[in-house]
Each structure stands twice: as C-alpha cells, then as structure tokens.
PDB file of C-alpha atoms in Angstrom:
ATOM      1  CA  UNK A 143     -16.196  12.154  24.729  1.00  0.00           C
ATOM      2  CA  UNK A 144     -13.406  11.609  27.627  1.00  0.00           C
ATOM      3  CA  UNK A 145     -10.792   9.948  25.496  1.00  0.00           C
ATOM      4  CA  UNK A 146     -10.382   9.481  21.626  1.00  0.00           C
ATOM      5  CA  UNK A 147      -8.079   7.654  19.620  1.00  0.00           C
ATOM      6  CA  UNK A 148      -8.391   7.059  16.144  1.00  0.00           C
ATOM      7  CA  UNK A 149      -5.771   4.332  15.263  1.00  0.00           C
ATOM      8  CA  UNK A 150      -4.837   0.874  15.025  1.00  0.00           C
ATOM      9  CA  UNK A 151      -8.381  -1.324  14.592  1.00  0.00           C
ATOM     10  CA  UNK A 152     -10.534   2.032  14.267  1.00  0.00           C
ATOM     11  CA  UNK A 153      -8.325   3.480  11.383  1.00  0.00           C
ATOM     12  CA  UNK A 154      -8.315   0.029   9.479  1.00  0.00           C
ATOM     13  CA  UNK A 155     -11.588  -1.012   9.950  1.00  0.00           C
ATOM     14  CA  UNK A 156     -12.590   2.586   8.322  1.00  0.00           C
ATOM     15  CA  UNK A 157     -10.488   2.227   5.765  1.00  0.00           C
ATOM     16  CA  UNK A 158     -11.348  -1.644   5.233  1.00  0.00           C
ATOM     17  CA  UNK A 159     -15.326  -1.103   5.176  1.00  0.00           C
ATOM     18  CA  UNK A 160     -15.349   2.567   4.380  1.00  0.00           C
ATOM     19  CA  UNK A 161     -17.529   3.489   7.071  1.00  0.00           C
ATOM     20  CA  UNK A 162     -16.891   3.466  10.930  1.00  0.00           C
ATOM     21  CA  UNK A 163     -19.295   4.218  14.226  1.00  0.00           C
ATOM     22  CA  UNK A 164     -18.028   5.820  17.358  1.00  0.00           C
ATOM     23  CA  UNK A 165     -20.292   5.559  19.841  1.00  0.00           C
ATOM     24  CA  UNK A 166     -20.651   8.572  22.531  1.00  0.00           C
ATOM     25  CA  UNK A 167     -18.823  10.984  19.817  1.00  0.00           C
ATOM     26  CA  UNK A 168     -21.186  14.048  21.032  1.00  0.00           C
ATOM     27  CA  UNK A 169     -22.146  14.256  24.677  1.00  0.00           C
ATOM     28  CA  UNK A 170     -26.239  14.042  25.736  1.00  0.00           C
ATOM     29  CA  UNK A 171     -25.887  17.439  26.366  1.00  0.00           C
ATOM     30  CA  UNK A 172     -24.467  18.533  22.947  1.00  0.00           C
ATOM     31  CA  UNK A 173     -27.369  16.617  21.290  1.00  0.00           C
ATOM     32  CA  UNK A 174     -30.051  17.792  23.518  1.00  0.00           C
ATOM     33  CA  UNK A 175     -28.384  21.472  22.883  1.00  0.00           C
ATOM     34  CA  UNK A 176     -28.288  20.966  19.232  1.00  0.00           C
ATOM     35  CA  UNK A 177     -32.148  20.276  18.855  1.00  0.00           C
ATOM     36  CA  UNK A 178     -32.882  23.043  20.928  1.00  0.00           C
ATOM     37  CA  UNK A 179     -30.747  25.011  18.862  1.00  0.00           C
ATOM     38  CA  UNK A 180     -32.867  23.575  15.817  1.00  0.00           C
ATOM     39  CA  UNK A 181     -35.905  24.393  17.044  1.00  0.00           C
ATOM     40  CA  UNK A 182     -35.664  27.791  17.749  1.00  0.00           C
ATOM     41  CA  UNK A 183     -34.618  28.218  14.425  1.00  0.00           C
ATOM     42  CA  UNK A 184     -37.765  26.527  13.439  1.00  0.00           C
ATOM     43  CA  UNK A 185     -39.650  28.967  15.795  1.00  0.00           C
ATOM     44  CA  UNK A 186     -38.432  32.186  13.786  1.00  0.00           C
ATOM     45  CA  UNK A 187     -38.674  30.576  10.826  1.00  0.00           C
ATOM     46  CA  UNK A 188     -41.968  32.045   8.342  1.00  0.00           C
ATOM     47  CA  UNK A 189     -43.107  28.952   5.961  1.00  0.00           C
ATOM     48  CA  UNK A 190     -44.122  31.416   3.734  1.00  0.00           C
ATOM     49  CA  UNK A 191     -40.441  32.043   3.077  1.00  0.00           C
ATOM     50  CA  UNK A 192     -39.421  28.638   2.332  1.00  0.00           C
ATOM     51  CA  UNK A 193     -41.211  26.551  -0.199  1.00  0.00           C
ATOM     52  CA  UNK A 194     -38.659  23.916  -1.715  1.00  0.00           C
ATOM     53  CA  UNK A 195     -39.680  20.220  -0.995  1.00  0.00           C
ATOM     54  CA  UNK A 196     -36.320  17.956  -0.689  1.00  0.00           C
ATOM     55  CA  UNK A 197     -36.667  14.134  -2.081  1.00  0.00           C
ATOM     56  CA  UNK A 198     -33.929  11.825  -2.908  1.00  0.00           C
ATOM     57  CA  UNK A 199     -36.803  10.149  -5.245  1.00  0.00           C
ATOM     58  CA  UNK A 200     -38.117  12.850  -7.527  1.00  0.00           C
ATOM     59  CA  UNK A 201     -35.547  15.664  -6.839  1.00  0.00           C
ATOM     60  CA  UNK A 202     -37.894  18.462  -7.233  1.00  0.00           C
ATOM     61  CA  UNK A 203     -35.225  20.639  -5.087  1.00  0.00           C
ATOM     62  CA  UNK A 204     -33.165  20.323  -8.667  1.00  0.00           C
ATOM     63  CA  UNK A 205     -35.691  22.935 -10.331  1.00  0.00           C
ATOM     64  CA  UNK A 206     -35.127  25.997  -7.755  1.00  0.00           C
ATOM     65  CA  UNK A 207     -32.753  28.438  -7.207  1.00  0.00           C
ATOM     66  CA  UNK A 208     -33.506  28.471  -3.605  1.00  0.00           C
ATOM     67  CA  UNK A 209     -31.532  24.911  -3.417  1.00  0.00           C
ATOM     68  CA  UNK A 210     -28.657  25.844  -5.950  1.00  0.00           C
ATOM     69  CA  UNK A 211     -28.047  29.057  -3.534  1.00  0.00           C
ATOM     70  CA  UNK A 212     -28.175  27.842   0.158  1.00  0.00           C
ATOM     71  CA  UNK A 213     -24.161  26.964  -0.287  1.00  0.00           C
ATOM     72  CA  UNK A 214     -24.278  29.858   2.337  1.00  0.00           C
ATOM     73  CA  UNK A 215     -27.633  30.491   4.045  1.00  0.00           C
ATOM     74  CA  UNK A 216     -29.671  27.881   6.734  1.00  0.00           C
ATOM     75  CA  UNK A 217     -32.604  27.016   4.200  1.00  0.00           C
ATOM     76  CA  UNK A 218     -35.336  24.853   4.803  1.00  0.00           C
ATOM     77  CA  UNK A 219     -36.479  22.065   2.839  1.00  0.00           C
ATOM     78  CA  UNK A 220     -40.331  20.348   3.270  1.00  0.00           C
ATOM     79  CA  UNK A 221     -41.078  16.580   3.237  1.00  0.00           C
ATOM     80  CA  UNK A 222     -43.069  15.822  -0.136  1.00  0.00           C
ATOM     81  CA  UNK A 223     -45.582  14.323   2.101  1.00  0.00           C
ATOM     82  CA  UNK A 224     -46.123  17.448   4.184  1.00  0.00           C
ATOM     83  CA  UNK A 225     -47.462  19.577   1.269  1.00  0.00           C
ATOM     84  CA  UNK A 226     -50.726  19.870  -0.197  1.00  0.00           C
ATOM     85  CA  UNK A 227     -51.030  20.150  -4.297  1.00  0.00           C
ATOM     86  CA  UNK A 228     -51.021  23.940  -3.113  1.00  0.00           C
ATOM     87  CA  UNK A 229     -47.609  23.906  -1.598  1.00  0.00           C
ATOM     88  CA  UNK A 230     -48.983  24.439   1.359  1.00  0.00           C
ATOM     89  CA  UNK A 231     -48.018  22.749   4.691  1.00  0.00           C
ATOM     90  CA  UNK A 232     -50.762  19.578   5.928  1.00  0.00           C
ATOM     91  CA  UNK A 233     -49.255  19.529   9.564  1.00  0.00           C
ATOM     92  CA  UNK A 234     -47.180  22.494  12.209  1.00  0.00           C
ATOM     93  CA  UNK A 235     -44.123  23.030  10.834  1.00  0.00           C
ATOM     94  CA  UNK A 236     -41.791  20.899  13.575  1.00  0.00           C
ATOM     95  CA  UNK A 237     -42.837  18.003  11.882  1.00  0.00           C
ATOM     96  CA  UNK A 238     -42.535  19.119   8.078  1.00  0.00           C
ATOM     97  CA  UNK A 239     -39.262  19.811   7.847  1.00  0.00           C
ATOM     98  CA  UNK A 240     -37.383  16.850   5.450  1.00  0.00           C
ATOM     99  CA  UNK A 241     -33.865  19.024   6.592  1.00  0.00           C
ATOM    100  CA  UNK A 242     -32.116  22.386   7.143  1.00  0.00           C
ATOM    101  CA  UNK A 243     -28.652  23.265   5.280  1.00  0.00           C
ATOM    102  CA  UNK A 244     -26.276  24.304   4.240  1.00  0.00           C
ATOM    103  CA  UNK A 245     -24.396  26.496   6.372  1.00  0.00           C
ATOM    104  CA  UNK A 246     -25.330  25.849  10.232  1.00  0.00           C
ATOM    105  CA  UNK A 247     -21.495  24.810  10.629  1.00  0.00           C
ATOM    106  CA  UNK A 248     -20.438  28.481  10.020  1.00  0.00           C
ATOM    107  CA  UNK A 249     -23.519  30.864  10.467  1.00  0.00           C
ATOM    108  CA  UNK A 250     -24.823  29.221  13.704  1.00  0.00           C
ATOM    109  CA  UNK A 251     -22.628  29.517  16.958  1.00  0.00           C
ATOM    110  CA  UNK A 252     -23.921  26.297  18.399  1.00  0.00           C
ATOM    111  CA  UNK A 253     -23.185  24.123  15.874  1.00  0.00           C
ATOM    112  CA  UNK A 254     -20.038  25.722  14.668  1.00  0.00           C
ATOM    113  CA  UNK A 255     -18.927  24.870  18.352  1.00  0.00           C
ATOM    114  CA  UNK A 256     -20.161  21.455  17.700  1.00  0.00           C
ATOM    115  CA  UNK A 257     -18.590  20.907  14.286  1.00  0.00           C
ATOM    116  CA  UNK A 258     -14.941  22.146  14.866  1.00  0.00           C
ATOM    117  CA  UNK A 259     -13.771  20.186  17.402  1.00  0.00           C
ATOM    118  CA  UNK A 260     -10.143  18.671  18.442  1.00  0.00           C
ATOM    119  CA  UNK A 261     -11.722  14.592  17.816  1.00  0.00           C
ATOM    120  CA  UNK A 262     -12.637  15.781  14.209  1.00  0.00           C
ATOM    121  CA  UNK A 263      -9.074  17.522  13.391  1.00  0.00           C
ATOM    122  CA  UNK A 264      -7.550  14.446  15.039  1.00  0.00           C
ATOM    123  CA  UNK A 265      -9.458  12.630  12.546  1.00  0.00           C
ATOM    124  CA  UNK A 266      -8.643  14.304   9.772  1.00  0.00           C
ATOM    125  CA  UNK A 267      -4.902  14.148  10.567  1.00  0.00           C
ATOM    126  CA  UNK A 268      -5.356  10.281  10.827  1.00  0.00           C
ATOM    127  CA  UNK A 269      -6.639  10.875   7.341  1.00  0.00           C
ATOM    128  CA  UNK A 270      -4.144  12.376   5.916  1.00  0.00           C
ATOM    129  CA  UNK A 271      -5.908  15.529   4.824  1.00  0.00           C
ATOM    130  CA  UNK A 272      -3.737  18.498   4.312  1.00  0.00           C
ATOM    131  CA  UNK A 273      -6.098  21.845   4.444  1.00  0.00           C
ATOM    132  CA  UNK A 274      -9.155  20.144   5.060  1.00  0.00           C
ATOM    133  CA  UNK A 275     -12.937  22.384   4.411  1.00  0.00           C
ATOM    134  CA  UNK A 276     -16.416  21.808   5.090  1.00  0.00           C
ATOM    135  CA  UNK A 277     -18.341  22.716   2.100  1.00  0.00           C
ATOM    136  CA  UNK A 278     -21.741  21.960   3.660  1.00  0.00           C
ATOM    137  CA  UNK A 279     -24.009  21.146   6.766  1.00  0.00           C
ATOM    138  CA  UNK A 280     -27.687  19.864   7.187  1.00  0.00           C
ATOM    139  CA  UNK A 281     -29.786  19.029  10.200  1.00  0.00           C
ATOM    140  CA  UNK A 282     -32.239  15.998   8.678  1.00  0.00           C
ATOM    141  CA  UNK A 283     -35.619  14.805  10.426  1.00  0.00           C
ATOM    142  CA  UNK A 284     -36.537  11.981   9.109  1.00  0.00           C
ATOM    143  CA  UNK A 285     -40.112  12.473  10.150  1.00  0.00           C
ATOM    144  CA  UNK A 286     -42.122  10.198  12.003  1.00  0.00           C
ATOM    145  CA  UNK A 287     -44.339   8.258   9.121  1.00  0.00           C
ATOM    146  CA  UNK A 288     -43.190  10.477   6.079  1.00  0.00           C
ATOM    147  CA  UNK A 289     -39.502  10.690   6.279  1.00  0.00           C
ATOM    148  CA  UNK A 290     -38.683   9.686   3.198  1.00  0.00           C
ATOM    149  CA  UNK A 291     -36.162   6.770   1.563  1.00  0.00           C
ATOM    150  CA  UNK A 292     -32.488   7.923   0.962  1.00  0.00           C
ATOM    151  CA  UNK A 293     -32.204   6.219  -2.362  1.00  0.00           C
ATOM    152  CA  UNK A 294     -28.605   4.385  -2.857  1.00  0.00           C
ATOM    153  CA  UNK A 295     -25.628   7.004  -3.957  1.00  0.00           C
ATOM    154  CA  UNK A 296     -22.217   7.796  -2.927  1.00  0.00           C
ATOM    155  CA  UNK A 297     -21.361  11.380  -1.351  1.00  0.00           C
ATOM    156  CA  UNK A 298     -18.803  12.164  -3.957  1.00  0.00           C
ATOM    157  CA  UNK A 299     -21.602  12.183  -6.775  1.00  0.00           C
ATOM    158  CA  UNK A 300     -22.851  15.666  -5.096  1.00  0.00           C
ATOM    159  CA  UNK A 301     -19.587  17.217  -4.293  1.00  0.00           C
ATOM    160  CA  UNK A 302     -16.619  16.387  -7.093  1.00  0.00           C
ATOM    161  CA  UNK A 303     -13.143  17.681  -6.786  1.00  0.00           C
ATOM    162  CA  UNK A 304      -9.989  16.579  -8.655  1.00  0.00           C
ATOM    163  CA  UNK A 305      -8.273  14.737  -6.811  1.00  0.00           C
ATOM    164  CA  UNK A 306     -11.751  13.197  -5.108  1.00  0.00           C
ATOM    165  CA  UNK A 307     -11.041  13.144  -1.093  1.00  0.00           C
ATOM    166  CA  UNK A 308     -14.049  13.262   0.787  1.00  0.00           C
ATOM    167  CA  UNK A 309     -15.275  12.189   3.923  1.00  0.00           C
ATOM    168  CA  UNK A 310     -19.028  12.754   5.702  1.00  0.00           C
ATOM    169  CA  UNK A 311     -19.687  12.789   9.451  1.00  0.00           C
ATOM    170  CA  UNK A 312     -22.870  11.809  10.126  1.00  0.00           C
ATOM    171  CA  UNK A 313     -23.903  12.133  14.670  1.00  0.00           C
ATOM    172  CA  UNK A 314     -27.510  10.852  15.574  1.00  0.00           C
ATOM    173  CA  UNK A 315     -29.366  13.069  17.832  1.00  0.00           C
ATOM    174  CA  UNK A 316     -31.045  10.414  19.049  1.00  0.00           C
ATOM    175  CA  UNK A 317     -31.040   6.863  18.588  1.00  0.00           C
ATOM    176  CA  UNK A 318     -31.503   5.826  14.883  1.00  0.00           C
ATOM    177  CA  UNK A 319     -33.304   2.278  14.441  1.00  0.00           C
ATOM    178  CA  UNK A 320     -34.438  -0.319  11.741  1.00  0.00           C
ATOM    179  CA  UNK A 321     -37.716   1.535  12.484  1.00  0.00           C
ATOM    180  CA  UNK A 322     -37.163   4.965  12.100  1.00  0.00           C
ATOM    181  CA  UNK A 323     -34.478   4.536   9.515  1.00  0.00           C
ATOM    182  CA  UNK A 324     -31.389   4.426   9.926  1.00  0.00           C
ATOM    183  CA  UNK A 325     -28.185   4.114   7.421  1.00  0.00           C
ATOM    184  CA  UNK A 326     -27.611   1.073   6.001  1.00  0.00           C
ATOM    185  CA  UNK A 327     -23.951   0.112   4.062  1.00  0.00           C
ATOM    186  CA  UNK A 328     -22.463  -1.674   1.516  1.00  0.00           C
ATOM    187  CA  UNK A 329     -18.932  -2.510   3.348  1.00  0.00           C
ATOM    188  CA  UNK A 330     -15.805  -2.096   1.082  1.00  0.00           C
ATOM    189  CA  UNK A 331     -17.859  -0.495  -1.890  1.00  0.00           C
ATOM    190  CA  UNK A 332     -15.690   2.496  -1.957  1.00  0.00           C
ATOM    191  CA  UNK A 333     -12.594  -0.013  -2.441  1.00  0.00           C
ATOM    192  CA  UNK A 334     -11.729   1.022  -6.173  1.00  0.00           C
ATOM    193  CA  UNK A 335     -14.833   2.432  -6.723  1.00  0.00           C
ATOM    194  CA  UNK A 336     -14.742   5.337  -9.179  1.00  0.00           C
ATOM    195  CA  UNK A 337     -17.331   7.905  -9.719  1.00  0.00           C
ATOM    196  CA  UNK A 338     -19.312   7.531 -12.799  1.00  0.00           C
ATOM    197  CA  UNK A 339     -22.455   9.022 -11.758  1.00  0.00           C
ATOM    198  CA  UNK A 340     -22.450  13.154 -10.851  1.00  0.00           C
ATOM    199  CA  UNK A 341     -25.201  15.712 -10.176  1.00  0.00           C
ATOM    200  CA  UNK A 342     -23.896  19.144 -11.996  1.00  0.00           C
ATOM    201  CA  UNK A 343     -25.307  22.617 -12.790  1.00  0.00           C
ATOM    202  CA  UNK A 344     -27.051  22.794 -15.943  1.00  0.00           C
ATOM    203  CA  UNK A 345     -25.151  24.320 -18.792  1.00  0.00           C
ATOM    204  CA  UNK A 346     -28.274  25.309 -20.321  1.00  0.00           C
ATOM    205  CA  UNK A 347     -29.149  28.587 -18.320  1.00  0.00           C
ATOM    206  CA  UNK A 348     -32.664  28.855 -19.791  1.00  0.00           C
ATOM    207  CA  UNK A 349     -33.462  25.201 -18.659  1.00  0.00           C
ATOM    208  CA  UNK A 350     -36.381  24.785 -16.336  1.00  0.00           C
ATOM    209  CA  UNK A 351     -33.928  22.690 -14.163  1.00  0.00           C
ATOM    210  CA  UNK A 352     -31.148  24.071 -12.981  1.00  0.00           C
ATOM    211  CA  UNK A 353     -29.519  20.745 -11.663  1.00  0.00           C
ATOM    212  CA  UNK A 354     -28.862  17.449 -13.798  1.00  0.00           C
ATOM    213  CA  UNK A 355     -27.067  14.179 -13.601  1.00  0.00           C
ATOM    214  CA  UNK A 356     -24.723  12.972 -15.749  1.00  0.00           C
ATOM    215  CA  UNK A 357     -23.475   9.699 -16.132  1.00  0.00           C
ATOM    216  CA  UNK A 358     -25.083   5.875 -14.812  1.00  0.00           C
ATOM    217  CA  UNK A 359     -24.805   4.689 -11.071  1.00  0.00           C
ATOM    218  CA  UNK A 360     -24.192   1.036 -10.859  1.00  0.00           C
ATOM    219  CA  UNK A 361     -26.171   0.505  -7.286  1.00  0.00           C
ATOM    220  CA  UNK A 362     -25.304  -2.802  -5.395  1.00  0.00           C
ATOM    221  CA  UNK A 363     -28.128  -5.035  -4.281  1.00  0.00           C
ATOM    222  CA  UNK A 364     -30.099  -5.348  -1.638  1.00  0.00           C
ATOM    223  CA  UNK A 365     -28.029  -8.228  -0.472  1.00  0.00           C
ATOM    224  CA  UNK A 366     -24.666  -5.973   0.217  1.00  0.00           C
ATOM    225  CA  UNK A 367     -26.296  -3.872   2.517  1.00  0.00           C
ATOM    226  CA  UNK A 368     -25.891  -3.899   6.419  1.00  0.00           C
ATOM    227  CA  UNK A 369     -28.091  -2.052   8.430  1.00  0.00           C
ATOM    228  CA  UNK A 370     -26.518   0.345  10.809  1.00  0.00           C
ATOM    229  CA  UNK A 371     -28.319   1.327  14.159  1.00  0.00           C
ATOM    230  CA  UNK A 372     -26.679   3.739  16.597  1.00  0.00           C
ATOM    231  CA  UNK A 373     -27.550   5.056  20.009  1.00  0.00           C
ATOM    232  CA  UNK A 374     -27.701   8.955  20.424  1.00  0.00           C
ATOM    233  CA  UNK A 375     -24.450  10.491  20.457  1.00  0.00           C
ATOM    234  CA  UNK A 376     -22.731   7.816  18.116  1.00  0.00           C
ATOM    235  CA  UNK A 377     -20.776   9.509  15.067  1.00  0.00           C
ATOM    236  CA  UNK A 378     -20.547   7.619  11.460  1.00  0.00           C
ATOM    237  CA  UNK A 379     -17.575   8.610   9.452  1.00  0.00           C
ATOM    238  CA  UNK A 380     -18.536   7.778   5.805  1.00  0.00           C
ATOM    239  CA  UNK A 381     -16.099   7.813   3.121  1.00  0.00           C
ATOM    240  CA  UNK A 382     -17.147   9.326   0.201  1.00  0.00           C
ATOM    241  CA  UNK A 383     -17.355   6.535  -2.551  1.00  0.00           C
ATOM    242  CA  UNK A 384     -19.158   3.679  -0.181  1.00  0.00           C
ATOM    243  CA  UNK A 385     -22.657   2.927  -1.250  1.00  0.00           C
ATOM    244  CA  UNK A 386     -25.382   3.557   1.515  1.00  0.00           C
ATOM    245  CA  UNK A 387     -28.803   4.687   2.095  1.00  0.00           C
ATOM    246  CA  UNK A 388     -31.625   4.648   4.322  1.00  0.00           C
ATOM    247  CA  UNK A 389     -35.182   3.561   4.660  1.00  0.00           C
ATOM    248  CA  UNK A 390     -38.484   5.348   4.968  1.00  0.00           C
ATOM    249  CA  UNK A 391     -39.216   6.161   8.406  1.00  0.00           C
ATOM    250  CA  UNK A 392     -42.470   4.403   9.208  1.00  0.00           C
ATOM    251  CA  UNK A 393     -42.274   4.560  12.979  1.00  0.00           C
ATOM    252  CA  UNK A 394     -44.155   6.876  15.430  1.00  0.00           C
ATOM    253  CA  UNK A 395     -40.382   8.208  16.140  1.00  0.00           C
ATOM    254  CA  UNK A 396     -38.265  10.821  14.786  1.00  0.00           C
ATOM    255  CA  UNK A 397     -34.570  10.335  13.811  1.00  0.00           C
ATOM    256  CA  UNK A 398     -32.745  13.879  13.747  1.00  0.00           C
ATOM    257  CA  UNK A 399     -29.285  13.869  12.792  1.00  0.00           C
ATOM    258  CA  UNK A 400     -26.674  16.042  11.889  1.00  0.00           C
ATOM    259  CA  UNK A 401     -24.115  15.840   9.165  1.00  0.00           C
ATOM    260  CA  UNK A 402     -21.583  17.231   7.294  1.00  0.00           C
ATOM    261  CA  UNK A 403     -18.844  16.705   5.028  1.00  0.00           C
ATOM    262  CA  UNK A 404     -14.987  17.559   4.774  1.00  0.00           C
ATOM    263  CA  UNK A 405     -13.261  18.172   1.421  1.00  0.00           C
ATOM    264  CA  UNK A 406      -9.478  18.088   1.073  1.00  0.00           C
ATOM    265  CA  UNK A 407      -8.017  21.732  -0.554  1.00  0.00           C
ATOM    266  CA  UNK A 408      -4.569  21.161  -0.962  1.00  0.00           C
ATOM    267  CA  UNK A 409      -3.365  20.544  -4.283  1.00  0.00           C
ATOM    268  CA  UNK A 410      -7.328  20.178  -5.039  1.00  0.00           C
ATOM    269  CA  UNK A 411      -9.249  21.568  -7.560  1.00  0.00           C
ATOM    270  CA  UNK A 412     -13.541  22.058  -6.910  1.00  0.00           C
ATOM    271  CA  UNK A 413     -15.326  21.469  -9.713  1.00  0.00           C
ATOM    272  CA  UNK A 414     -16.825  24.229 -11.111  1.00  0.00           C
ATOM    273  CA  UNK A 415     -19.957  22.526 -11.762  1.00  0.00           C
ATOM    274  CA  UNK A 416     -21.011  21.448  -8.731  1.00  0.00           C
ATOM    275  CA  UNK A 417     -23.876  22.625  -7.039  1.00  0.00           C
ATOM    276  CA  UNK A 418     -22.634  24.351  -4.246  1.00  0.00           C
ATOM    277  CA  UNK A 419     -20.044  26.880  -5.208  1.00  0.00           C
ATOM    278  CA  UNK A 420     -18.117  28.903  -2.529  1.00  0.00           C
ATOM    279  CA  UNK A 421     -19.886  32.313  -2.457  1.00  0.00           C
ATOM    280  CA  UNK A 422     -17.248  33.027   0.082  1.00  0.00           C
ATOM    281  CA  UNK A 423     -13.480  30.446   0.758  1.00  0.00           C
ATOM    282  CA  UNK A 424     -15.134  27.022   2.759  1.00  0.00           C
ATOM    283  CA  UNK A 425     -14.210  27.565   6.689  1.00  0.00           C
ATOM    284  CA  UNK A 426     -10.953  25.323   7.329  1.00  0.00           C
ATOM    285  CA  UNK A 427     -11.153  23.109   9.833  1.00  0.00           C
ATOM    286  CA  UNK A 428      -7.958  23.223  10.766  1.00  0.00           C
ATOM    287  CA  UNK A 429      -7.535  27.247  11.461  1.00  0.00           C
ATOM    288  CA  UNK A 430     -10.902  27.239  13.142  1.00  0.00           C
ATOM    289  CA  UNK A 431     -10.000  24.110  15.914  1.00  0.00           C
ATOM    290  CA  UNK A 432      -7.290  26.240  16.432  1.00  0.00           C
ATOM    291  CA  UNK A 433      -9.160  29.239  17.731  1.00  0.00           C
TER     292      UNK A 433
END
C-alpha cells in the first residue's frame, strides 16, 4: 500500500470490536505472486506424501504426528470431502487442498518477503508488543463446494502463552464473499473474555490421539455475528480472544487466503503444551523487518 497509518479511528475501532479490515494491505501483484508461489508448491508436491485431512468439525488432524510436527515444515492438509474411504484423493490435487502450514513465513522466500513487512512492525508497535514472533503460517483454500465450515473459536485456544497477547493477520487473495465464505465476527467478544477452552498435547503418550481439548467454550449465537466480506488485497487483524468463524463454501469460487499469527515474547512464557512447539526460536518480526 502507498501510505499506512495505524492510529486514531483505526487503532480504536480494533481495539473496540477486536477485529479491523484494511483494504489494499497487499498489492494485486503480491497476491497474484503469492498463488503462484502456492501453486508451484502444489506442482512438486507427491500426494502420496501427505495424507492428513484438516476439519474444524471432526479434527481428525488431532490423531497424527504429521500435524503435531509441521511447527517447522510446509505440510499439506486434504479437505474431508476430497478423500475417498481409501484416503485417496476424488479430484487433481489444486482443488483438494483444505490448507498448507506451518512455516511458509520462514522457509519460503516469497512469503517471508510478504510477511515481514514495515505496515506489520508498524502495527505491532501500535500494539504495544515488545519482541513480537510468528509461531505459525497457513495458506487456506476454501474450496469451491467442499471448503469446509470454520466452527466458532478464538485463536488463543490453539496457541496459549502466559501472559496471553496474540494477534492473527488474516489477507484475502482474492475477494472473500457471503458465497464463498468469508469470516464472520462477534464485535467486542474479546472485551474481558478469558480463555476457558484450550487444545493441548496429550499427556498420555500411548493415546491414539495425540491432541485434546480441555476445558468448555461458551460460543455466542448466531445473532452476534457480522459477516465480513473483503475485496482482494484487504488485511483482517484479529485479536486473539474475539469469537469468529466462517461458512462452508458452497459457491463455484475459491477463497485463498493467507494468515498468520504474532505472539508477544517478552516477559512471556509459551506453554509447553501447546501444539506447536519451537523446534528452532520463532523468527522475530522485529529483527527480520530490519534486514
């Protein structure tokens, strides 16, 4: 973008609602370069490698190690609906794909370019985060027909630190609809919300599952929930205690999107029981803006 401020109205509103769109955050170009990017990934990619479906629904990722260990690696996760009772894929691969994570913000040049940018420190700063990291990155589909429902949660059940501060940035690729799913918000949830509902490593080391949750999620209803289109381009900052969640994709359309969140590590303790653990320190954003 030409010019960026993030002050005054745009500051407050964030913090009032707990979510905030910025429109033309990411250039045409750096979409159109980042689903290139994707793709050939895609292209080198052997299915035969990768067999974890991803659902928000049934959470069969929770059984595999493959999941618990992509802190690290670009993984590949399948739609439920693009996979037979075999495991095997029912369409080409481009359009099975439910998402890609968890490291594309460090291990691929493009969208490490893309990622650590002077708009996002400037954001941060706004923030007041200290020695902010990015524990993880995904590129989602949402497939035309089967991309599945994003069931109602809060960002800081998956990733828990002591003191909680985290934020999500969330840029459509290309222009997320009512049809094709996009977000949808509860504004001001995160106001004195507290997190009472966490996804943690099994203690149990012989347990089929190697993921549980712990705890009870008091969802809002349907009624406190805005729907949240954007154009292509368009960043959402998300805080990471307001309630949102997105609809089945039943249009003839994709919706690809990337996303990824920002922890604060000063004076902040990771839990240990997390899924993603740091195989090696989280990339700060603040040392790598600066390069």
């Amino acid at each position: 973008m030409d010019t960026f401020d993030f002050t005054g109205d745009r500051l407050n509103k964030f913090l009032e609602d707990g979510y905030l769109v910025i429109e033309g955050f990411y250039s045409p170009e750096t979409c159109d370069r980042l689903r290139q990017e994707c793709s050939r990934l895609i292209d080198d990619m052997n299915p035969a490698d990768h067999r974890t479906v991803f659902s928000t629904q049934d959470h069969e990722q929770m059984k595999e190690d493959y999941f618990l260990t992509s802190g690290d690696k670009i993984r590949y996760f399948w739609e439920a609906e693009a996979t037979d009772d075999n495991g095997e894929l029912n369409r080409p691969k481009h359009k099975a794909l439910n998402k890609i994570g968890h490291a594309l913000h460090f291990l691929n040049p493009e969208f490490e370019k893309a990622t650590f940018t002077p708009e996002l420190e400037a954001i941060l700063r706004k923030l007041q985060f200290k020695k902010p990291a990015i524990p993880q990155s995904m590129y989602i589909f949402k497939q035309p027909r089967i991309g599945g429902t994003v069931t109602k949660h809060i960002d800081a059940t998956f990733l828990e630190s002591t003191p909680s501060k985290l934020t999500g940035f969330w840029v459509a690729l290309e222009d997320a609809t009512l049809e094709n799913g996009c977000l949808h918000f509860a504004p001001g949830s995160h106001r004195d919300a507290e997190v009472t509902y966490r996804m943690v490593r099994n203690p149990d080391k012989n347990a089929k599952q190697t993921l549980l949750f712990e705890g009870e999620f008091h969802a809002l209803g349907d009624e406190k929930f805005v729907p949240v289109p954007v154009k292509k381009g368009s960043m959402i900052i998300i805080d990471g205690k307001v309630q949102h969640m997105s609809a089945k994709n039943v249009s003839d359309k994709s919706r690809h999107i990337y996303t990824f969140h920002v922890t604060e590590t000063h004076e902040s303790e990771w839990s240990q029981r997390n899924w993603l653990q740091p195989h090696t320190p989280f990339p700060l954003v603040y040392e790598r803006t600066a390069r």
